Coordinates of C-alpha atoms in Angstrom, one line a residue:
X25 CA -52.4 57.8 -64.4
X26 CA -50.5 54.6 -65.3
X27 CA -47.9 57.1 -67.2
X28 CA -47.7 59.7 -64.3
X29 CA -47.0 56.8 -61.8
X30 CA -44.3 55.2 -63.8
X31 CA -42.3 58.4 -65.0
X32 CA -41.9 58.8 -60.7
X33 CA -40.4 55.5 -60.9
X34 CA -38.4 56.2 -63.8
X35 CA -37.4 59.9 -61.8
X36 CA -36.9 58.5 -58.9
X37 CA -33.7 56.4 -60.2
X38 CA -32.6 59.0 -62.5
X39 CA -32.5 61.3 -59.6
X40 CA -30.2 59.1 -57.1
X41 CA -27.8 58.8 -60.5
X42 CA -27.9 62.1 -61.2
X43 CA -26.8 63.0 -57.6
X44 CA -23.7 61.1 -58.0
X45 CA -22.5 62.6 -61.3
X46 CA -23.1 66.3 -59.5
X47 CA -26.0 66.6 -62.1
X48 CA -28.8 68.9 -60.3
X49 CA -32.0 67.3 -61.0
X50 CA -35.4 68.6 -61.0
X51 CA -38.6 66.6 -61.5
X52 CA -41.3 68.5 -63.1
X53 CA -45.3 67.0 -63.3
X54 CA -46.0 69.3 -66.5
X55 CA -44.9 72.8 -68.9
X56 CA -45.8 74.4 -66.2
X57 CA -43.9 73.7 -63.4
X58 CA -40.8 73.1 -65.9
X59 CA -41.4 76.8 -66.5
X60 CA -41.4 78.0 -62.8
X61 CA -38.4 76.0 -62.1
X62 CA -36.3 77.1 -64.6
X63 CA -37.2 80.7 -64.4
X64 CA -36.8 80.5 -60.7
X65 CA -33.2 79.2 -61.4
X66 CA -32.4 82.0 -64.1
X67 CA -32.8 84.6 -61.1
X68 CA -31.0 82.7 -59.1
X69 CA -28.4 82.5 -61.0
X70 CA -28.6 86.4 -62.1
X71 CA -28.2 87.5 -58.4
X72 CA -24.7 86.4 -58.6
X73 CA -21.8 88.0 -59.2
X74 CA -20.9 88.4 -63.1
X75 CA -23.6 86.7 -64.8
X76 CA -25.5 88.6 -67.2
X77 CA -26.5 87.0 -69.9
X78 CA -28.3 83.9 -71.3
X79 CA -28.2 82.2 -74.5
X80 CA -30.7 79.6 -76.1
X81 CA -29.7 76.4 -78.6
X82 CA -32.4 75.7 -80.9
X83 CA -35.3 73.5 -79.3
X84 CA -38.6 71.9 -79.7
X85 CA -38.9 71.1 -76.2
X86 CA -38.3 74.8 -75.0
X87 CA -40.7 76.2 -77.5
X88 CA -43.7 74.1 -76.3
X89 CA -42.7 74.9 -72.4
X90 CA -43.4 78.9 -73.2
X91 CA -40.1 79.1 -71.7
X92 CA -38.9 82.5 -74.1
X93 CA -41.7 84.2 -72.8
X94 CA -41.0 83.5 -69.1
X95 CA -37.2 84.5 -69.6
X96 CA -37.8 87.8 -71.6
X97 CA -40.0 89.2 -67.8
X98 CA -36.3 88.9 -65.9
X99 CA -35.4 92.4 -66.3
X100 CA -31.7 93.1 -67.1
X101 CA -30.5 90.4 -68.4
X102 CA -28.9 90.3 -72.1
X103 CA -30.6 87.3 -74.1
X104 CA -28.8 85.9 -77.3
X105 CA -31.5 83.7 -79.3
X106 CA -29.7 82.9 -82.6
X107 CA -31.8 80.7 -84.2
X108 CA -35.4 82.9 -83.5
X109 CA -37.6 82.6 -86.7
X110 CA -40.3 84.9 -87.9
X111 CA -43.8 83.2 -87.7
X112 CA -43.3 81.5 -90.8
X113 CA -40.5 79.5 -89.8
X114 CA -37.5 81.3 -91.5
X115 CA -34.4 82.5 -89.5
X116 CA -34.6 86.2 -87.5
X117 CA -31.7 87.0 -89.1
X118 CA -32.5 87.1 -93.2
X119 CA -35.0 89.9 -91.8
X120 CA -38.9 90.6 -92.7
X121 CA -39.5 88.5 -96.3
X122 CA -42.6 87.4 -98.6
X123 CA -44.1 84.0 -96.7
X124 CA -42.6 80.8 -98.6
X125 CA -39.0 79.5 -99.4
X126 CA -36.1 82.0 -99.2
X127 CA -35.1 83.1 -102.1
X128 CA -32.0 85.4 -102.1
X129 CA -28.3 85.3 -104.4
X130 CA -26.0 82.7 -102.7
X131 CA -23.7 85.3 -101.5
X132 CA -26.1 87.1 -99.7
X133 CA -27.5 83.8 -98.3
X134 CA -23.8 82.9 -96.7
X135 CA -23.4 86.2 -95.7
X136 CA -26.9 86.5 -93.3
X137 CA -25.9 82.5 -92.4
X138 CA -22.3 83.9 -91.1
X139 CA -23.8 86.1 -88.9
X140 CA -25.7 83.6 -87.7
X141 CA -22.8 81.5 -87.1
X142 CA -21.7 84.6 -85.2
X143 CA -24.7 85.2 -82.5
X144 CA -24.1 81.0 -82.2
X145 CA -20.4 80.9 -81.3
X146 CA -21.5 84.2 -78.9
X147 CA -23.8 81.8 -77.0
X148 CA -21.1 79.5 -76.2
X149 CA -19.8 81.9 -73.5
X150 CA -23.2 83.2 -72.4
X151 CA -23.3 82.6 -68.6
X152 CA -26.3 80.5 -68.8
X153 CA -27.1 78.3 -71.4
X154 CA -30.8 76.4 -72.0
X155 CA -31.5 73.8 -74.6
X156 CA -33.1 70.7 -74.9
X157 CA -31.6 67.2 -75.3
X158 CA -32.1 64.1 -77.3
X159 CA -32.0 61.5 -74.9
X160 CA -31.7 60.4 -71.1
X161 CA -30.7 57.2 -69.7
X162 CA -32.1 56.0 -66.7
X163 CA -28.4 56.0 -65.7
X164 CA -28.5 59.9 -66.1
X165 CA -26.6 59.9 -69.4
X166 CA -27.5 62.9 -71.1
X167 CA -27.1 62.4 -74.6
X168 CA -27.7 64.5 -78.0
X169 CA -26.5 65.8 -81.5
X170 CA -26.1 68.2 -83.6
X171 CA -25.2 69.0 -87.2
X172 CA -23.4 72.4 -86.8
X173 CA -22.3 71.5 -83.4
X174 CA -23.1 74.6 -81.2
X175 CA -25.9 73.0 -78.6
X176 CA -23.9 69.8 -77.7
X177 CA -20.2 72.0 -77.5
X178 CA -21.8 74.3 -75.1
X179 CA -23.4 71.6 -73.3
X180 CA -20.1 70.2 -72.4
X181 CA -18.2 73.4 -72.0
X182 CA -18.4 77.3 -72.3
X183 CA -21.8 78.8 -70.4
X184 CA -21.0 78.6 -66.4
X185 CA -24.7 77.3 -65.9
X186 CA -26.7 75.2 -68.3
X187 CA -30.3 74.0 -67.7
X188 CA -31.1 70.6 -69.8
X189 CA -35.3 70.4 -70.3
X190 CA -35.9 66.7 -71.1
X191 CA -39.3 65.5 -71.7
X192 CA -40.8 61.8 -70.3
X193 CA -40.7 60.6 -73.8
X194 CA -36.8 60.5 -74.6
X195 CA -35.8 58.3 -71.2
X196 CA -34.2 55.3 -72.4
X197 CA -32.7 51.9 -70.6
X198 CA -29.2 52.8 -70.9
X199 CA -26.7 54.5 -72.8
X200 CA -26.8 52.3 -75.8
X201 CA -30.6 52.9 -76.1
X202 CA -29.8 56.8 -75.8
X203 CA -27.7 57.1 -78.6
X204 CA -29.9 55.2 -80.6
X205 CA -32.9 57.4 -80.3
X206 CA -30.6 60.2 -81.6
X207 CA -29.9 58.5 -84.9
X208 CA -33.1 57.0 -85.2
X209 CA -35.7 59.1 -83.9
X210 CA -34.1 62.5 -82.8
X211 CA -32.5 62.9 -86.1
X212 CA -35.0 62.0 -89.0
X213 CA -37.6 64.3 -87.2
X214 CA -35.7 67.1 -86.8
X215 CA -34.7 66.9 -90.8
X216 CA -38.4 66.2 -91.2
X217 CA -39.4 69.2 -89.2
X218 CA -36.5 71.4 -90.9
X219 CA -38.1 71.0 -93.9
X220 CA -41.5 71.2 -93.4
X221 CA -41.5 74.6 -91.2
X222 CA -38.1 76.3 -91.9
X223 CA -38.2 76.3 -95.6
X224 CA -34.9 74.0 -95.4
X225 CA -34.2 70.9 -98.3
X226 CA -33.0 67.7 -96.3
X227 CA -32.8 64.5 -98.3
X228 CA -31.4 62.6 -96.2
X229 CA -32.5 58.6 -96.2
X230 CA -33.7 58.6 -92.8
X231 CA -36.3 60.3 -93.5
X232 CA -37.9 57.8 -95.9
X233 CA -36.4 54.2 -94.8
X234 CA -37.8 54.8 -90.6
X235 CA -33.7 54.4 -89.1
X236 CA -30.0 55.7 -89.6
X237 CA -28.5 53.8 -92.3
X238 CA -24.9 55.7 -91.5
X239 CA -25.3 58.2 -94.8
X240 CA -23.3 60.5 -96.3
X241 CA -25.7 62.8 -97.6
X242 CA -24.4 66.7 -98.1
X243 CA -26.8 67.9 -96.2
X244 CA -26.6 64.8 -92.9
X245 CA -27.1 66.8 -89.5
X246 CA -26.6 63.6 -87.4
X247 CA -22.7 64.8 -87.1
X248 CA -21.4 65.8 -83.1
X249 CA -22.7 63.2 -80.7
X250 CA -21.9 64.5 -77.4
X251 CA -22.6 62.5 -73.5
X252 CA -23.4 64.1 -70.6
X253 CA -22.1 62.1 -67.7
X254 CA -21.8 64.6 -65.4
X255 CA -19.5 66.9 -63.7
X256 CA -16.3 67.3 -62.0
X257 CA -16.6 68.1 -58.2
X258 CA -15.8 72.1 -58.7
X259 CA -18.7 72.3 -61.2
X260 CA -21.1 70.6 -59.5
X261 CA -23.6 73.6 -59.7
X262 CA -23.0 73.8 -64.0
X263 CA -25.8 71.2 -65.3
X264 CA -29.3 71.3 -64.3
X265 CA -31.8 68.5 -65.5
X266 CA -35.2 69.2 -65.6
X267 CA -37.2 66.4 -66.3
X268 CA -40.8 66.7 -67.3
X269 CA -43.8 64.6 -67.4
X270 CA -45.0 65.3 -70.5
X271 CA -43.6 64.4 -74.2
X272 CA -41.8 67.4 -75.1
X273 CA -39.7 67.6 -78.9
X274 CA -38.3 64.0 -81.0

C-alpha cells in the first residue's frame, strides 16, 4: 500500500512535466492495464490514415506486460519483431537449432546477424514503435541506451508514434540520477541477462565490480545514450509514456 500510494505521488508530478514537454502520459496501477492502454492506443492509431505497421525494440519490460500477445489480435497490421528468440533464448532469425550455445562458421554467423541488422533498421520507419526505457526522471526525462543503437535512434526519430512502457522501479530524482541507472544498473543486467538466456559472451567489468567503471571492453553495450525531453509542438501526439506500478525490466 505504502508503494502504490507513493508511485501516485511520484505520477502525479511526472504527469504535470510530461504535459509541458507534449509527452502523452498514461498512469497504469499494473501489466494489465499497461496492456489495455497500449493496445487501445495501437487501434487508435491504426484507424488513421497510412499507418500500418508496428515495430518492437528489444525489451524486458514488454515481455513481462504480455504485450506481443495483445498486439498480434489487431488484425491487419504488419508487425516487425527483430529481435524474437526461440524458447531457448537464441535469435528468430539463425532458425530452429539444437538447445545450447550457437554454434555455426563465422561467416554464416555475420550473414544471419546482417539480416538482423536489416529487420532493425526496417523498424526505424515502422509507423508505431514500442519499447521500453532505462530510466525516468521525475522531471519527465526519458532516458536509455543502447549498444547497437536501434531502440534509442528510433526513440528520438523515425516511427510517427512511439509508446515508452516504464515500470515504477526505474523513476529517478532527476536527470543526473537517470543516466546513472543506465550505466550502473540498466547496463550490467542486461549483459548479465544476455549472457545467461541468449547464449551471448559479455565480459564486461560491470558485471563483476557492481558499477560502470567507463570500459573499453570489445564487447561494451553501454555505447548511444539518448534523452527524451519531449517534443516539438507539431509532434505533440509522437511519445506516449506509460507508467506502471509494478517493477518491470533493470
Amino acid at each position: 500500500r505504502e508503494k502504490a500510494f507513493y508511485f501516485k505521488s511520484q505520477a502525479s508530478t511526472i504527469s504535470k512535466n510530461c504535459k509541458s514537454k507534449n509527452i502523452n502520459f498514461y498512469k497504469c496501477d499494473d501489466k494489465k492495464s499497461a496492456r489495455k492502454i497500449i493496445a487501445d492506443l495501437v487501434l487508435k492509431f491504426k484507424r488513421k490514415k497510412g499507418i500500418t505497421n508496428l515495430g518492437y525494440a528489444d525489451s524486458v519490460s514488454l515481455h513481462q506486460i504480455e504485450i506481443f500477445e495483445e498486439i498480434e489480435k489487431i488484425p491487419d497490421l504488419d508487425i516487425n519483431n527483430p529481435l524474437k528468440r526461440w524458447p531457448d533464448g537464441k535469435y528468430e532469425v539463425f532458425g530452429s537449432m539444437p538447445p545450447g550455445k550457437l554454434n555455426l562458421p563465422v561467416d554464416e554467423y555475420y550473414g544471419l546477424m546482417g539480416k538482423l541488422w536489416d529487420k532493425m533498421r526496417e523498424t526505424m520507419l515502422a509507423d508505431i514503435f514500442i519499447a521500453g526505457a532505462n530510466a525516468l526522471s521525475i522531471k519527465g526525462q526519458i532516458v536509455s541506451i543502447d549498444g547497437t543503437g536501434n531502440r534509442v535512434s528510433a526513440m528520438a526519430f523515425g516511427p510517427s508514434k512511439i509508446i515508452i512502457v516504464v515500470g515504477r522501479n526505474k523513476i529517478t530524482k532527476d536527470l543526473q540520477s537517470a543516466i546513472s541507472r543506465n550505466f550502473d544498473i540498466a547496463a550490467p543486467l542486461t549483459y548479465l541477462r544476455h549472457n545467461e538466456k541468449h547464449h551471448n559472451r559479455h565480459f564486461n567489468p560491470c558485471m563483476n565490480i557492481g558499477w560502470c567503471p567507463d570500459c573499453r571492453s570489445p564487447r561494451r553495450g553501454c555505447l548511444n545514450l539518448v534523452i527524451i525531453n519531449g517534443a516539438t509542438k507539431i509532434n505533440k501526439d509522437r511519445i506516449h509514456l506509460v507508467l506502471v506500478n509494478e517493477d518491470l525490466g533493470y
